[in-house]
PDB file of C-alpha atoms in Angstrom:
ATOM      1  CA  MET A1467     154.728-157.037 -29.088  1.00 49.00           C
ATOM      2  CA  ALA A1468     156.698-155.248 -31.499  1.00 72.00           C
ATOM      3  CA  ILE A1469     153.852-152.817 -33.103  1.00 85.00           C
ATOM      4  CA  THR A1470     154.791-152.067 -36.565  1.00 89.00           C
ATOM      5  CA  GLY A1471     152.616-150.439 -39.488  1.00 96.00           C
ATOM      6  CA  VAL A1472     150.196-148.712 -38.395  1.00 97.00           C
ATOM      7  CA  LEU A1473     150.743-147.215 -34.888  1.00 97.00           C
ATOM      8  CA  ARG A1474     147.339-145.387 -33.723  1.00 97.00           C
ATOM      9  CA  PRO A1475     144.742-143.402 -34.575  1.00 98.00           C
ATOM     10  CA  GLY A1476     146.882-139.823 -34.825  1.00 98.00           C
ATOM     11  CA  HIS A1477     144.071-136.930 -35.214  1.00 98.00           C
ATOM     12  CA  ILE A1478     140.202-137.023 -35.814  1.00 98.00           C
ATOM     13  CA  ALA A1479     139.160-134.382 -38.225  1.00 98.00           C
ATOM     14  CA  LEU A1480     135.571-132.771 -36.541  1.00 98.00           C
ATOM     15  CA  ARG A1481     133.115-130.274 -38.208  1.00 98.00           C
ATOM     16  CA  VAL A1482     131.244-128.206 -35.888  1.00 98.00           C
ATOM     17  CA  MET A1483     129.148-125.268 -36.881  1.00 98.00           C
ATOM     18  CA  ASP A1484     130.186-122.681 -33.917  1.00 98.00           C
ATOM     19  CA  LEU A1485     133.787-122.419 -33.905  1.00 98.00           C
ATOM     20  CA  ASP A1486     134.064-120.346 -30.858  1.00 97.00           C
ATOM     21  CA  ALA A1487     131.416-122.281 -29.086  1.00 98.00           C
ATOM     22  CA  ALA A1488     133.108-125.542 -29.959  1.00 98.00           C
ATOM     23  CA  LEU A1489     136.613-124.562 -28.677  1.00 97.00           C
ATOM     24  CA  THR A1490     134.668-123.361 -25.545  1.00 97.00           C
ATOM     25  CA  HIS A1491     134.048-126.759 -25.155  1.00 98.00           C
ATOM     26  CA  TYR A1492     137.179-129.169 -26.524  1.00 98.00           C
ATOM     27  CA  ARG A1493     139.102-127.027 -24.691  1.00 98.00           C
ATOM     28  CA  ASP A1494     137.595-125.791 -21.605  1.00 97.00           C
ATOM     29  CA  VAL A1495     135.001-128.261 -20.401  1.00 98.00           C
ATOM     30  CA  LEU A1496     137.112-131.330 -22.508  1.00 98.00           C
ATOM     31  CA  GLY A1497     140.435-129.840 -21.571  1.00 98.00           C
ATOM     32  CA  LEU A1498     142.244-130.259 -24.781  1.00 98.00           C
ATOM     33  CA  VAL A1499     145.191-128.304 -25.253  1.00 97.00           C
ATOM     34  CA  GLU A1500     145.099-125.599 -28.413  1.00 97.00           C
ATOM     35  CA  THR A1501     148.112-126.003 -30.539  1.00 98.00           C
ATOM     36  CA  ALA A1502     147.745-124.016 -33.772  1.00 98.00           C
ATOM     37  CA  ARG A1503     144.884-122.364 -35.554  1.00 97.00           C
ATOM     38  CA  ASP A1504     144.407-121.558 -39.551  1.00 96.00           C
ATOM     39  CA  ASP A1505     142.111-119.017 -39.957  1.00 95.00           C
ATOM     40  CA  ALA A1506     141.725-118.714 -44.190  1.00 94.00           C
ATOM     41  CA  ARG A1507     140.179-122.447 -43.474  1.00 95.00           C
ATOM     42  CA  LYS A1508     138.382-121.677 -40.245  1.00 97.00           C
ATOM     43  CA  ARG A1509     140.563-124.345 -38.553  1.00 98.00           C
ATOM     44  CA  VAL A1510     142.046-125.182 -34.864  1.00 98.00           C
ATOM     45  CA  PHE A1511     144.401-127.641 -33.781  1.00 98.00           C
ATOM     46  CA  LEU A1512     144.171-129.396 -30.453  1.00 98.00           C
ATOM     47  CA  LYS A1513     145.845-132.307 -28.644  1.00 98.00           C
ATOM     48  CA  ALA A1514     145.379-134.270 -25.245  1.00 98.00           C
ATOM     49  CA  TRP A1515     147.874-133.420 -22.672  1.00 97.00           C
ATOM     50  CA  ASP A1516     149.866-136.282 -22.383  1.00 97.00           C
ATOM     51  CA  GLU A1517     149.934-136.585 -26.780  1.00 97.00           C
ATOM     52  CA  HIS A1518     154.009-135.882 -27.411  1.00 96.00           C
ATOM     53  CA  ASP A1519     152.494-135.596 -31.547  1.00 97.00           C
ATOM     54  CA  HIS A1520     151.130-131.605 -32.291  1.00 98.00           C
ATOM     55  CA  HIS A1521     147.776-132.075 -32.620  1.00 98.00           C
ATOM     56  CA  SER A1522     144.920-134.352 -32.826  1.00 98.00           C
ATOM     57  CA  VAL A1523     142.313-133.274 -32.791  1.00 98.00           C
ATOM     58  CA  VAL A1524     141.162-130.844 -36.015  1.00 98.00           C
ATOM     59  CA  LEU A1525     138.200-128.410 -35.421  1.00 98.00           C
ATOM     60  CA  ARG A1526     136.868-126.672 -39.065  1.00 98.00           C
ATOM     61  CA  GLU A1527     133.990-124.728 -38.993  1.00 98.00           C
ATOM     62  CA  ALA A1528     131.052-126.130 -41.518  1.00 98.00           C
ATOM     63  CA  ASP A1529     127.300-125.678 -41.952  1.00 97.00           C
ATOM     64  CA  GLU A1530     126.989-129.555 -39.987  1.00 97.00           C
ATOM     65  CA  ALA A1531     129.027-131.835 -38.046  1.00 98.00           C
ATOM     66  CA  GLY A1532     130.181-134.974 -38.067  1.00 98.00           C
ATOM     67  CA  MET A1533     133.615-136.355 -39.148  1.00 98.00           C
ATOM     68  CA  ASP A1534     135.880-134.839 -42.021  1.00 98.00           C
ATOM     69  CA  TYR A1535     138.083-137.548 -41.916  1.00 98.00           C
ATOM     70  CA  LEU A1536     140.421-139.854 -39.175  1.00 98.00           C
ATOM     71  CA  GLY A1537     144.241-139.842 -39.383  1.00 98.00           C
ATOM     72  CA  TRP A1538     146.255-143.134 -39.007  1.00 98.00           C
ATOM     73  CA  LYS A1539     149.861-142.634 -37.767  1.00 98.00           C
ATOM     74  CA  VAL A1540     152.408-145.640 -39.498  1.00 98.00           C
ATOM     75  CA  ASP A1541     156.069-146.013 -38.320  1.00 97.00           C
ATOM     76  CA  SER A1542     158.223-144.699 -41.043  1.00 97.00           C
ATOM     77  CA  ALA A1543     157.891-143.520 -44.638  1.00 98.00           C
ATOM     78  CA  ALA A1544     158.851-146.590 -45.977  1.00 98.00           C
ATOM     79  CA  THR A1545     155.376-148.319 -44.452  1.00 98.00           C
ATOM     80  CA  LEU A1546     153.576-144.886 -45.563  1.00 98.00           C
ATOM     81  CA  LYS A1547     154.401-145.834 -49.397  1.00 98.00           C
ATOM     82  CA  ARG A1548     153.678-149.268 -48.843  1.00 98.00           C
ATOM     83  CA  LEU A1549     150.304-148.909 -47.442  1.00 98.00           C
ATOM     84  CA  ALA A1550     149.427-146.638 -49.901  1.00 98.00           C
ATOM     85  CA  ARG A1551     150.661-148.807 -53.001  1.00 98.00           C
ATOM     86  CA  GLU A1552     148.513-152.361 -51.307  1.00 98.00           C
ATOM     87  CA  ILE A1553     145.477-150.174 -50.311  1.00 98.00           C
ATOM     88  CA  GLU A1554     145.786-149.135 -54.685  1.00 98.00           C
ATOM     89  CA  GLU A1555     146.510-153.192 -54.931  1.00 98.00           C
ATOM     90  CA  SER A1556     143.358-154.178 -52.981  1.00 97.00           C
ATOM     91  CA  ASN A1557     140.593-152.285 -54.947  1.00 97.00           C
ATOM     92  CA  LEU A1558     138.878-151.863 -51.062  1.00 98.00           C
ATOM     93  CA  ALA A1559     139.349-148.332 -50.960  1.00 98.00           C
ATOM     94  CA  HIS A1560     138.605-145.197 -53.657  1.00 97.00           C
ATOM     95  CA  ASP A1561     139.474-141.512 -53.907  1.00 97.00           C
ATOM     96  CA  LEU A1562     142.741-141.857 -53.333  1.00 98.00           C
ATOM     97  CA  ASN A1563     145.046-138.712 -53.305  1.00 98.00           C
ATOM     98  CA  TRP A1564     148.288-137.269 -51.440  1.00 98.00           C
ATOM     99  CA  VAL A1565     147.955-134.401 -49.292  1.00 98.00           C
ATOM    100  CA  ALA A1566     151.254-132.297 -49.484  1.00 98.00           C
ATOM    101  CA  ALA A1567     153.423-131.519 -46.310  1.00 98.00           C
ATOM    102  CA  GLY A1568     152.232-128.825 -44.217  1.00 97.00           C
ATOM    103  CA  GLU A1569     148.391-128.432 -44.960  1.00 97.00           C
ATOM    104  CA  HIS A1570     148.176-129.576 -41.642  1.00 98.00           C
ATOM    105  CA  PRO A1571     150.774-127.521 -39.381  1.00 97.00           C
ATOM    106  CA  GLU A1572     153.997-129.628 -38.594  1.00 98.00           C
ATOM    107  CA  THR A1573     152.850-133.005 -40.025  1.00 98.00           C
ATOM    108  CA  GLY A1574     154.465-134.552 -43.103  1.00 98.00           C
ATOM    109  CA  GLU A1575     152.487-135.988 -46.289  1.00 98.00           C
ATOM    110  CA  ARG A1576     149.722-137.766 -45.953  1.00 98.00           C
ATOM    111  CA  PHE A1577     147.899-140.513 -47.988  1.00 98.00           C
ATOM    112  CA  ARG A1578     144.045-140.062 -48.180  1.00 98.00           C
ATOM    113  CA  PHE A1579     141.532-142.748 -49.360  1.00 98.00           C
ATOM    114  CA  THR A1580     137.735-143.396 -49.076  1.00 98.00           C
ATOM    115  CA  ALA A1581     136.747-146.879 -46.917  1.00 98.00           C
ATOM    116  CA  PRO A1582     134.259-149.302 -48.268  1.00 98.00           C
ATOM    117  CA  THR A1583     131.526-147.641 -45.719  1.00 98.00           C
ATOM    118  CA  GLY A1584     131.826-143.896 -46.839  1.00 98.00           C
ATOM    119  CA  HIS A1585     134.652-142.844 -43.723  1.00 98.00           C
ATOM    120  CA  VAL A1586     137.308-141.057 -45.473  1.00 98.00           C
ATOM    121  CA  MET A1587     140.298-142.084 -43.811  1.00 98.00           C
ATOM    122  CA  GLU A1588     144.757-141.222 -44.090  1.00 98.00           C
ATOM    123  CA  LEU A1589     147.523-142.391 -43.104  1.00 98.00           C
ATOM    124  CA  PHE A1590     150.710-140.502 -42.101  1.00 98.00           C
ATOM    125  CA  ALA A1591     154.046-141.009 -40.852  1.00 98.00           C
ATOM    126  CA  GLU A1592     155.121-137.707 -39.390  1.00 98.00           C
ATOM    127  CA  LYS A1593     155.199-135.254 -37.063  1.00 98.00           C
ATOM    128  CA  ALA A1594     156.609-132.752 -35.141  1.00 97.00           C
ATOM    129  CA  CYS A1595     157.127-133.902 -31.323  1.00 95.00           C
ATOM    130  CA  VAL A1596     156.027-131.021 -29.060  1.00 94.00           C
ATOM    131  CA  GLY A1597     155.992-133.231 -25.524  1.00 91.00           C
ATOM    132  CA  ASN A1598     153.518-133.228 -23.253  1.00 91.00           C
ATOM    133  CA  GLY A1599     154.686-130.629 -20.677  1.00 89.00           C
ATOM    134  CA  CYS A1600     155.612-132.818 -17.904  1.00 91.00           C
ATOM    135  CA  GLY A1601     159.658-133.054 -17.627  1.00 88.00           C
ATOM    136  CA  THR A1602     161.463-130.736 -15.591  1.00 85.00           C
ATOM    137  CA  GLY A1603     165.108-130.894 -17.106  1.00 80.00           C
ATOM    138  CA  GLY A1604     163.619-130.920 -20.758  1.00 77.00           C
ATOM    139  CA  PRO A1605     160.088-132.431 -23.057  1.00 77.00           C
ATOM    140  CA  ASP A1606     161.230-136.047 -21.666  1.00 87.00           C
ATOM    141  CA  ILE A1607     163.616-135.633 -18.689  1.00 91.00           C
ATOM    142  CA  ASN A1608     162.860-136.531 -15.235  1.00 92.00           C
ATOM    143  CA  PRO A1609     159.235-135.458 -16.100  1.00 92.00           C
ATOM    144  CA  HIS A1610     156.025-135.106 -13.224  1.00 93.00           C
ATOM    145  CA  PRO A1611     152.819-137.527 -13.691  1.00 92.00           C
ATOM    146  CA  TRP A1612     151.479-135.049 -15.504  1.00 91.00           C
ATOM    147  CA  PRO A1613     152.138-131.285 -16.211  1.00 92.00           C
ATOM    148  CA  ASP A1614     150.590-127.778 -14.551  1.00 92.00           C
ATOM    149  CA  GLY A1615     147.539-126.244 -15.857  1.00 92.00           C
ATOM    150  CA  LEU A1616     145.184-128.479 -16.879  1.00 94.00           C
ATOM    151  CA  CYS A1617     141.290-128.096 -16.926  1.00 95.00           C
ATOM    152  CA  GLY A1618     138.357-130.022 -17.517  1.00 98.00           C
ATOM    153  CA  ILE A1619     138.147-133.142 -17.672  1.00 98.00           C
ATOM    154  CA  ALA A1620     141.908-133.996 -19.125  1.00 98.00           C
ATOM    155  CA  PRO A1621     142.065-136.874 -20.879  1.00 98.00           C
ATOM    156  CA  SER A1622     145.766-138.411 -21.719  1.00 98.00           C
ATOM    157  CA  ARG A1623     145.296-138.980 -25.577  1.00 98.00           C
ATOM    158  CA  PHE A1624     142.304-139.482 -28.528  1.00 98.00           C
ATOM    159  CA  ASP A1625     141.704-143.026 -28.143  1.00 97.00           C
ATOM    160  CA  HIS A1626     139.138-144.066 -30.596  1.00 98.00           C
ATOM    161  CA  CYS A1627     136.001-143.622 -32.493  1.00 97.00           C
ATOM    162  CA  LEU A1628     132.938-145.269 -33.620  1.00 98.00           C
ATOM    163  CA  LEU A1629     131.311-145.028 -37.088  1.00 98.00           C
ATOM    164  CA  TYR A1630     128.266-146.050 -39.217  1.00 98.00           C
ATOM    165  CA  GLY A1631     128.612-147.406 -42.204  1.00 98.00           C
ATOM    166  CA  ASP A1632     126.783-150.242 -44.758  1.00 97.00           C
ATOM    167  CA  ASP A1633     129.680-151.716 -45.887  1.00 97.00           C
ATOM    168  CA  LEU A1634     131.388-153.356 -43.010  1.00 97.00           C
ATOM    169  CA  ASP A1635     132.579-156.541 -44.544  1.00 97.00           C
ATOM    170  CA  GLY A1636     134.364-154.068 -47.012  1.00 98.00           C
ATOM    171  CA  SER A1637     135.884-151.947 -44.319  1.00 98.00           C
ATOM    172  CA  VAL A1638     137.064-154.894 -42.234  1.00 98.00           C
ATOM    173  CA  ARG A1639     138.687-156.568 -45.105  1.00 98.00           C
ATOM    174  CA  LEU A1640     140.339-153.565 -45.705  1.00 98.00           C
ATOM    175  CA  PHE A1641     141.559-152.453 -42.857  1.00 98.00           C
ATOM    176  CA  CYS A1642     141.997-156.579 -41.580  1.00 97.00           C
ATOM    177  CA  ASP A1643     143.711-158.056 -44.643  1.00 97.00           C
ATOM    178  CA  VAL A1644     145.776-154.240 -45.467  1.00 98.00           C
ATOM    179  CA  LEU A1645     146.243-152.847 -42.898  1.00 98.00           C
ATOM    180  CA  GLY A1646     146.728-155.092 -40.492  1.00 97.00           C
ATOM    181  CA  PHE A1647     144.279-154.861 -37.875  1.00 97.00           C
ATOM    182  CA  GLY A1648     142.798-157.658 -35.671  1.00 97.00           C
ATOM    183  CA  VAL A1649     139.132-158.202 -34.567  1.00 97.00           C
ATOM    184  CA  ALA A1650     139.197-157.805 -31.103  1.00 97.00           C
ATOM    185  CA  GLU A1651     135.010-157.897 -30.790  1.00 97.00           C
ATOM    186  CA  ARG A1652     132.490-158.975 -32.785  1.00 97.00           C
ATOM    187  CA  VAL A1653     128.682-158.366 -32.635  1.00 97.00           C
ATOM    188  CA  MET A1654     126.450-161.351 -34.594  1.00 97.00           C
ATOM    189  CA  ALA A1655     122.810-161.158 -35.733  1.00 95.00           C
ATOM    190  CA  GLY A1656     120.263-162.398 -38.560  1.00 89.00           C
ATOM    191  CA  PRO A1657     118.064-165.599 -38.188  1.00 89.00           C
ATOM    192  CA  ASP A1658     121.629-167.370 -38.375  1.00 89.00           C
ATOM    193  CA  GLY A1659     123.297-165.774 -36.193  1.00 88.00           C
ATOM    194  CA  ASN A1660     126.478-165.027 -39.023  1.00 93.00           C
ATOM    195  CA  LEU A1661     125.490-161.545 -40.078  1.00 96.00           C
ATOM    196  CA  MET A1662     127.989-159.427 -38.159  1.00 96.00           C
ATOM    197  CA  ILE A1663     126.989-155.900 -37.561  1.00 97.00           C
ATOM    198  CA  GLY A1664     129.859-154.708 -35.254  1.00 97.00           C
ATOM    199  CA  ALA A1665     133.253-155.282 -35.514  1.00 98.00           C
ATOM    200  CA  PHE A1666     136.071-153.665 -33.053  1.00 98.00           C
ATOM    201  CA  LEU A1667     139.297-153.586 -34.586  1.00 98.00           C
ATOM    202  CA  SER A1668     142.434-153.098 -33.001  1.00 97.00           C
ATOM    203  CA  CYS A1669     146.397-152.270 -34.550  1.00 96.00           C
ATOM    204  CA  SER A1670     147.611-151.853 -30.820  1.00 94.00           C
ATOM    205  CA  ASN A1671     146.861-154.035 -27.879  1.00 94.00           C
ATOM    206  CA  LYS A1672     143.963-151.608 -26.897  1.00 94.00           C
ATOM    207  CA  ALA A1673     140.623-153.197 -26.372  1.00 94.00           C
ATOM    208  CA  HIS A1674     140.056-150.837 -29.754  1.00 97.00           C
ATOM    209  CA  ASP A1675     141.328-148.274 -31.839  1.00 98.00           C
ATOM    210  CA  VAL A1676     137.855-148.089 -34.038  1.00 98.00           C
ATOM    211  CA  ALA A1677     135.223-149.729 -34.361  1.00 98.00           C
ATOM    212  CA  PHE A1678     132.614-149.953 -37.207  1.00 98.00           C
ATOM    213  CA  ILE A1679     128.442-150.702 -36.471  1.00 97.00           C
ATOM    214  CA  ARG A1680     126.683-151.751 -39.848  1.00 97.00           C
ATOM    215  CA  GLN A1681     124.090-148.847 -40.933  1.00 96.00           C
ATOM    216  CA  ASP A1682     122.266-147.913 -43.678  1.00 96.00           C
ATOM    217  CA  VAL A1683     124.081-144.710 -44.296  1.00 97.00           C
ATOM    218  CA  LYS A1684     127.478-143.415 -45.880  1.00 97.00           C
ATOM    219  CA  GLY A1685     130.838-142.084 -43.398  1.00 98.00           C
ATOM    220  CA  LYS A1686     128.886-140.852 -40.504  1.00 98.00           C
ATOM    221  CA  LEU A1687     130.249-140.286 -36.834  1.00 98.00           C
ATOM    222  CA  HIS A1688     128.805-142.167 -33.908  1.00 98.00           C
ATOM    223  CA  HIS A1689     131.191-140.985 -31.125  1.00 98.00           C
ATOM    224  CA  ALA A1690     134.950-139.461 -30.804  1.00 98.00           C
ATOM    225  CA  SER A1691     136.021-141.177 -27.183  1.00 98.00           C
ATOM    226  CA  PHE A1692     139.202-139.816 -24.626  1.00 98.00           C
ATOM    227  CA  LEU A1693     141.176-141.889 -22.399  1.00 98.00           C
ATOM    228  CA  LEU A1694     140.641-141.408 -18.882  1.00 98.00           C
ATOM    229  CA  GLY A1695     143.226-143.358 -16.498  1.00 96.00           C
ATOM    230  CA  SER A1696     139.924-144.717 -13.698  1.00 96.00           C
ATOM    231  CA  TRP A1697     136.501-145.061 -13.202  1.00 96.00           C
ATOM    232  CA  GLU A1698     136.945-142.102 -10.445  1.00 97.00           C
ATOM    233  CA  GLN A1699     137.936-140.285 -13.577  1.00 98.00           C
ATOM    234  CA  VAL A1700     134.758-141.226 -14.817  1.00 97.00           C
ATOM    235  CA  LEU A1701     132.647-140.230 -12.220  1.00 97.00           C
ATOM    236  CA  ARG A1702     134.735-136.700 -11.844  1.00 98.00           C
ATOM    237  CA  ALA A1703     133.688-136.305 -15.800  1.00 98.00           C
ATOM    238  CA  GLY A1704     130.287-136.645 -15.021  1.00 97.00           C
ATOM    239  CA  ASP A1705     130.937-134.096 -12.203  1.00 98.00           C
ATOM    240  CA  ILE A1706     131.745-131.595 -14.889  1.00 98.00           C
ATOM    241  CA  LEU A1707     129.347-132.140 -17.486  1.00 98.00           C
ATOM    242  CA  SER A1708     126.426-131.476 -14.660  1.00 97.00           C
ATOM    243  CA  ARG A1709     128.049-128.083 -13.719  1.00 97.00           C
ATOM    244  CA  THR A1710     129.062-126.565 -17.345  1.00 98.00           C
ATOM    245  CA  ARG A1711     125.725-128.096 -18.184  1.00 97.00           C
ATOM    246  CA  THR A1712     126.624-129.667 -21.132  1.00 97.00           C
ATOM    247  CA  SER A1713     124.101-132.467 -23.079  1.00 96.00           C
ATOM    248  CA  ILE A1714     125.045-135.802 -21.020  1.00 96.00           C
ATOM    249  CA  ASP A1715     124.057-139.019 -23.692  1.00 96.00           C
ATOM    250  CA  ILE A1716     124.669-142.263 -21.444  1.00 95.00           C
ATOM    251  CA  GLY A1717     126.401-142.661 -18.326  1.00 89.00           C
ATOM    252  CA  PRO A1718     128.160-142.701 -16.254  1.00 96.00           C
ATOM    253  CA  THR A1719     128.073-146.896 -16.568  1.00 95.00           C
ATOM    254  CA  ARG A1720     130.438-149.788 -18.191  1.00 95.00           C
ATOM    255  CA  HIS A1721     130.428-151.300 -21.709  1.00 94.00           C
ATOM    256  CA  GLY A1722     129.762-155.090 -21.425  1.00 93.00           C
ATOM    257  CA  ILE A1723     132.122-155.081 -24.757  1.00 96.00           C
ATOM    258  CA  THR A1724     135.279-154.095 -24.557  1.00 96.00           C
ATOM    259  CA  ARG A1725     134.695-153.672 -20.662  1.00 95.00           C
ATOM    260  CA  GLY A1726     135.507-150.464 -20.382  1.00 95.00           C
ATOM    261  CA  GLU A1727     133.914-147.477 -17.954  1.00 97.00           C
ATOM    262  CA  THR A1728     132.525-144.813 -20.007  1.00 97.00           C
ATOM    263  CA  ILE A1729     130.032-141.716 -20.159  1.00 98.00           C
ATOM    264  CA  TYR A1730     129.168-139.783 -23.571  1.00 97.00           C
ATOM    265  CA  PHE A1731     128.010-136.502 -23.877  1.00 97.00           C
ATOM    266  CA  PHE A1732     127.254-133.738 -27.016  1.00 98.00           C
ATOM    267  CA  ASP A1733     129.710-131.390 -28.647  1.00 98.00           C
ATOM    268  CA  PRO A1734     127.648-127.404 -29.192  1.00 98.00           C
ATOM    269  CA  SER A1735     126.795-128.871 -32.494  1.00 98.00           C
ATOM    270  CA  GLY A1736     125.663-132.345 -32.095  1.00 98.00           C
ATOM    271  CA  ASN A1737     129.383-134.223 -32.249  1.00 98.00           C
ATOM    272  CA  ARG A1738     129.125-136.984 -29.907  1.00 98.00           C
ATOM    273  CA  ASN A1739     132.216-137.424 -27.088  1.00 98.00           C
ATOM    274  CA  GLU A1740     133.024-140.051 -24.923  1.00 98.00           C
ATOM    275  CA  VAL A1741     135.641-140.071 -22.176  1.00 98.00           C
ATOM    276  CA  PHE A1742     136.958-143.907 -21.147  1.00 95.00           C
ATOM    277  CA  ALA A1743     138.805-146.169 -18.813  1.00 97.00           C
ATOM    278  CA  GLY A1744     139.746-149.167 -18.409  1.00 95.00           C
ATOM    279  CA  GLY A1745     139.092-152.021 -21.024  1.00 93.00           C
ATOM    280  CA  TYR A1746     141.785-155.073 -21.189  1.00 95.00           C
ATOM    281  CA  SER A1747     145.044-155.563 -23.403  1.00 94.00           C
ATOM    282  CA  TYR A1748     144.560-157.542 -26.639  1.00 95.00           C
ATOM    283  CA  TYR A1749     147.569-159.550 -28.266  1.00 93.00           C
ATOM    284  CA  PRO A1750     147.185-161.124 -31.766  1.00 89.00           C
ATOM    285  CA  ASP A1751     147.069-163.964 -30.620  1.00 94.00           C
ATOM    286  CA  LYS A1752     143.897-163.258 -28.163  1.00 95.00           C
ATOM    287  CA  PRO A1753     140.420-165.152 -29.541  1.00 96.00           C
ATOM    288  CA  THR A1754     137.786-162.714 -30.859  1.00 97.00           C
ATOM    289  CA  ILE A1755     135.070-162.620 -28.316  1.00 96.00           C
ATOM    290  CA  THR A1756     131.633-162.652 -29.917  1.00 97.00           C
ATOM    291  CA  TRP A1757     128.401-160.984 -29.100  1.00 96.00           C
ATOM    292  CA  THR A1758     124.921-162.120 -29.832  1.00 96.00           C
ATOM    293  CA  GLU A1759     122.273-160.720 -30.550  1.00 93.00           C
ATOM    294  CA  ASP A1760     119.997-161.672 -27.589  1.00 92.00           C
ATOM    295  CA  GLU A1761     122.793-159.880 -25.489  1.00 93.00           C
ATOM    296  CA  ILE A1762     123.558-156.869 -27.156  1.00 91.00           C
ATOM    297  CA  GLY A1763     121.790-154.862 -24.387  1.00 89.00           C
ATOM    298  CA  ALA A1764     124.488-156.554 -22.026  1.00 92.00           C
ATOM    299  CA  ALA A1765     126.856-155.559 -24.882  1.00 92.00           C
ATOM    300  CA  ILE A1766     126.656-152.296 -24.812  1.00 92.00           C
ATOM    301  CA  PHE A1767     125.550-150.916 -21.758  1.00 92.00           C
ATOM    302  CA  TYR A1768     126.671-154.320 -19.679  1.00 90.00           C
ATOM    303  CA  HIS A1769     124.759-152.851 -15.915  1.00 91.00           C
ATOM    304  CA  ASP A1770     121.062-152.470 -17.177  1.00 90.00           C
ATOM    305  CA  ARG A1771     121.661-154.715 -19.484  1.00 92.00           C
ATOM    306  CA  LYS A1772     118.859-152.819 -21.914  1.00 88.00           C
ATOM    307  CA  LEU A1773     119.238-151.697 -25.492  1.00 84.00           C
ATOM    308  CA  ASN A1774     118.753-147.372 -26.016  1.00 86.00           C
ATOM    309  CA  GLU A1775     117.011-145.758 -29.233  1.00 86.00           C
ATOM    310  CA  ALA A1776     118.390-142.361 -29.299  1.00 83.00           C
ATOM    311  CA  PHE A1777     121.945-143.954 -28.300  1.00 90.00           C
ATOM    312  CA  LEU A1778     121.834-146.087 -31.606  1.00 87.00           C
ATOM    313  CA  THR A1779     120.032-143.708 -34.073  1.00 90.00           C
ATOM    314  CA  VAL A1780     121.842-140.117 -33.136  1.00 91.00           C
ATOM    315  CA  PHE A1781     125.185-140.070 -35.307  1.00 95.00           C
ATOM    316  CA  THR A1782     126.137-137.109 -37.014  1.00 96.00           C
TER     317      THR A1782
END
């Protein structure tokens, strides 16, 4: 498949209440690599080891936890301009504005907007390619499978996030009809089974790049997820979380939705993280998988097939 338009999640900006504690978590436990600091705005920029772009995670010290915004990389400056125009014409988003090049280090201009669920999103086309440290004759020449010096859990990339908001239908229309995403999976409920309460959307051939869950809130983050290569690495992540006394939420276990293997845990500010492996390949002609209300337990946690109230109700 020729992936054009929106390519992938490009960065997530998280609010943390203690920047030093957050850095210990994201750098030393999760294993991200620090790439820049902005002391004036109390921000730190990080990336996972196999990401070539300058950063994928932005930590900002604030009074409360949560997500500031989610950034999406597009394939060109022309696509950025076109999608900005189409978003404006759709009347599905509000608070539209341009963020100047350089506001993020090594990053071009970004087009920012607020989705119907209240989440601030942005599109960008340009970010410096800094490589993954694997090359032996240059950044991408004769590379090793992984670089030296990895620490902590060491996921290969920022993979996806799950978001809570009220106008699920509006955000799905925006992402599918305007931005070109597909619905890989959905969760249906209600007396007639026709109320969509969850949508798992893909702009690539991953099982999901973002998911939305219908909740009577605006702009909330359930979790930010980072990719691992195997079920064994998910189990190893559990060991690292235990030995570092990190607060584990759920797992290791498997999802029914996406088939992914997972463990959830919290950063020191209460933002939920996930490390995730597995899943399936998604293509636009793949039928949407539907989960019904009577099987929601298995959809979320396939092994014990039970809902976990704290997992569903804790968010930032």
